Coordinates of C-alpha atoms in Angstrom, one line a residue:
R1 CA 122.2 131.9 95.1
Q2 CA 119.2 130.8 96.9
L3 CA 120.6 127.5 97.8
E4 CA 123.6 129.3 99.0
A5 CA 122.0 131.8 101.1
V6 CA 119.7 128.8 102.6
A7 CA 122.7 126.7 103.3
C8 CA 124.7 130.1 104.7
A9 CA 121.0 130.8 106.7
I10 CA 120.0 127.5 108.5
G11 CA 124.2 127.0 108.8
V12 CA 124.4 123.6 106.1
P13 CA 127.6 123.3 104.3
L14 CA 126.9 123.9 100.4
V15 CA 127.2 121.0 98.4
A16 CA 128.0 121.1 94.6
S17 CA 125.0 119.1 93.1
N18 CA 123.1 119.3 89.6
D19 CA 120.1 117.4 88.8
S20 CA 120.7 114.1 86.7
Y21 CA 117.9 112.7 84.4
F22 CA 120.5 110.7 81.8
L23 CA 123.8 110.0 81.5
D24 CA 124.1 112.4 78.6
R25 CA 122.5 114.5 76.2
D26 CA 122.1 111.5 73.5
D27 CA 119.5 110.2 76.3
A28 CA 117.1 113.5 76.4
S29 CA 115.4 111.8 73.4
T30 CA 114.3 108.4 75.4
H31 CA 113.7 111.0 78.3
E32 CA 111.1 113.1 76.7
I33 CA 109.4 109.9 75.4
L34 CA 109.2 108.1 78.1
T35 CA 107.9 111.4 79.9
A36 CA 105.1 111.5 77.1
I37 CA 104.0 108.0 78.0
G38 CA 104.1 108.2 81.8
L39 CA 101.9 111.0 81.0
N40 CA 99.4 109.4 78.0
S41 CA 100.5 111.9 75.8
T42 CA 102.9 112.7 73.1
V43 CA 106.6 113.9 72.6
S44 CA 105.1 117.3 70.5
R45 CA 102.3 117.5 73.3
L46 CA 104.5 118.0 76.1
R47 CA 104.5 121.7 78.0
P48 CA 107.9 123.5 78.9
G49 CA 108.7 121.7 82.4
E50 CA 107.3 118.4 81.9
C51 CA 111.1 117.1 81.1
A52 CA 114.0 118.2 82.1
P53 CA 116.4 119.9 80.8
P54 CA 118.7 118.6 77.6
D55 CA 121.9 119.0 80.1
A56 CA 120.5 117.4 82.9
T57 CA 123.3 114.9 82.8
F58 CA 125.4 113.4 84.7
R59 CA 128.6 115.6 84.7
S60 CA 132.1 114.6 85.1
A61 CA 134.5 116.1 87.6
S62 CA 136.1 118.5 85.5
Q63 CA 132.1 120.0 84.2
M64 CA 131.0 120.1 87.5
Q65 CA 134.5 122.3 88.3
Q66 CA 133.9 124.5 85.7
V67 CA 129.9 125.3 86.9
F68 CA 131.0 125.6 90.5
D69 CA 134.3 127.8 89.9
T70 CA 132.9 130.6 92.0
H71 CA 132.2 128.1 94.9
P72 CA 135.2 125.7 95.9
A73 CA 134.2 125.4 99.2
A74 CA 130.5 123.3 97.8
L75 CA 133.1 121.6 95.4
A76 CA 135.1 120.3 98.3
N77 CA 132.4 119.3 100.4
S78 CA 130.7 117.2 97.6
V79 CA 133.8 115.0 97.5
R80 CA 134.1 115.1 101.3
L81 CA 130.2 113.6 101.3
A82 CA 131.3 111.4 98.2
E83 CA 134.0 109.5 100.5
E84 CA 131.6 109.0 103.5
C85 CA 129.5 107.3 102.0
G86 CA 132.0 105.0 101.2
D87 CA 132.9 102.4 98.4
I88 CA 129.4 101.8 96.7
Q89 CA 129.6 99.9 93.3
L90 CA 126.4 100.4 91.2
E91 CA 125.8 98.1 88.8
L92 CA 123.5 99.4 85.7
G93 CA 120.8 97.3 84.7
K94 CA 120.8 95.7 88.1
W95 CA 117.6 96.2 90.6
I96 CA 118.5 96.6 93.5
M97 CA 115.0 96.0 95.3
P98 CA 114.7 97.8 99.0
R99 CA 114.7 95.2 102.1
V100 CA 111.3 95.2 103.3
E101 CA 110.3 94.2 107.1
V102 CA 108.7 90.5 107.4
P103 CA 107.5 89.1 110.8
A104 CA 110.2 86.9 112.3
G105 CA 110.4 83.5 110.9
H106 CA 109.4 84.7 107.2
T107 CA 111.2 85.7 104.3
P108 CA 109.8 88.3 101.5
E109 CA 109.2 85.1 99.6
S110 CA 107.1 83.0 102.7
H111 CA 105.5 86.2 103.7
L112 CA 103.8 87.5 100.6
A113 CA 102.5 83.7 99.9
E114 CA 100.9 83.8 103.3
L115 CA 99.2 87.1 102.3
A116 CA 98.4 86.1 98.9
W117 CA 96.3 82.4 100.4
A118 CA 94.9 84.5 103.1
G119 CA 93.2 86.6 100.4
Y120 CA 92.7 83.5 98.5
E121 CA 90.7 81.6 101.1
R122 CA 88.8 84.8 101.8
N123 CA 87.7 85.8 98.4
Y124 CA 87.5 82.3 96.8
G125 CA 87.1 79.9 99.7
G126 CA 84.2 77.2 98.5
K127 CA 83.6 78.5 95.6
P128 CA 83.2 77.1 92.1
E129 CA 86.3 78.9 90.7
A130 CA 88.2 78.4 93.6
R131 CA 90.1 75.7 91.7
R132 CA 91.1 77.8 88.8
A133 CA 91.6 80.3 90.8
R134 CA 94.4 78.5 93.2
Q135 CA 96.3 76.9 89.6
I136 CA 96.1 80.5 88.8
Q137 CA 98.0 82.2 91.4
Q138 CA 100.1 79.4 92.8
M139 CA 101.6 80.0 89.0
E140 CA 101.6 83.7 89.7
L141 CA 103.4 83.6 92.9
E142 CA 106.3 81.1 91.3
T143 CA 106.8 83.8 88.7
I144 CA 106.9 86.3 91.0
E145 CA 109.6 84.6 93.5
K146 CA 111.7 83.3 90.2
L147 CA 112.0 87.2 89.4
G148 CA 112.7 88.0 92.2
Y149 CA 109.9 90.5 93.0
P150 CA 108.3 89.3 96.3
S151 CA 109.5 92.3 97.9
Y152 CA 108.7 94.9 95.2
F153 CA 105.1 93.4 95.7
L154 CA 104.9 93.8 99.4
I155 CA 106.5 97.5 99.0
V156 CA 103.3 98.3 97.1
K157 CA 101.4 96.6 99.2
E158 CA 102.9 98.7 102.3
I159 CA 102.8 101.8 100.6
R160 CA 98.2 101.1 99.7
D161 CA 97.9 100.6 103.2
W162 CA 99.1 103.5 104.6
A163 CA 97.8 105.7 102.3
N164 CA 94.3 103.4 102.7
K165 CA 94.8 104.5 106.5
R166 CA 96.2 108.2 105.5
F167 CA 93.9 109.4 102.9
A168 CA 90.8 107.1 103.9
T169 CA 87.2 109.0 103.4
G170 CA 84.7 106.4 104.1
Y171 CA 83.4 106.6 100.8
R172 CA 81.8 102.8 100.2
T173 CA 80.2 101.7 97.3
P174 CA 79.3 98.1 96.2
Q175 CA 82.2 96.7 93.9
I176 CA 83.1 93.0 93.4
A177 CA 86.2 93.4 91.8
P178 CA 88.1 96.2 94.1
F179 CA 86.8 94.2 97.2
C180 CA 88.4 90.9 95.9
G181 CA 91.4 92.6 94.7
E182 CA 91.5 94.6 97.8
V183 CA 92.0 98.0 95.5
P184 CA 90.9 101.4 97.6
P185 CA 88.0 102.8 96.7
P186 CA 88.3 105.9 94.2
V187 CA 89.0 109.2 96.2

């Protein structure tokens, strides 16, 4: 009812929806376990509200009609919205990586390699351990490319760079590992 009032107040059509954390109730226990792992806790220590309720499932059209039987316009708006999205086919179990912007003439693979090798020169150039570090980095870059994760690493770098600019505190302390890995200092 609160969302209905907000939608009406701002002149936005109401859309029938529900929070979906898993496909069906059988997946609720897996959700609890993963939540506990994410919180570095146990299932028995989870507090109310830390997990989605067991009915936070992907609902069928008939289930949505039952839940929103007094809001037929919201159901119709949901159908219209789905139709406007076009024919999207999502394959379960297949990762879809967002597109990452890279400089002209680069692919995500070549841009990640360029950044990595520049960091290698900056952090290992001329040092005794440089040869071994080069071998390790080459193997890591090949593995990242083989698994299809160059975009992922570039996105994480973009987020980290944004956070460094946005939340920079000026806090600096001599630390070798974070410096070499360009890991931001603790806030």
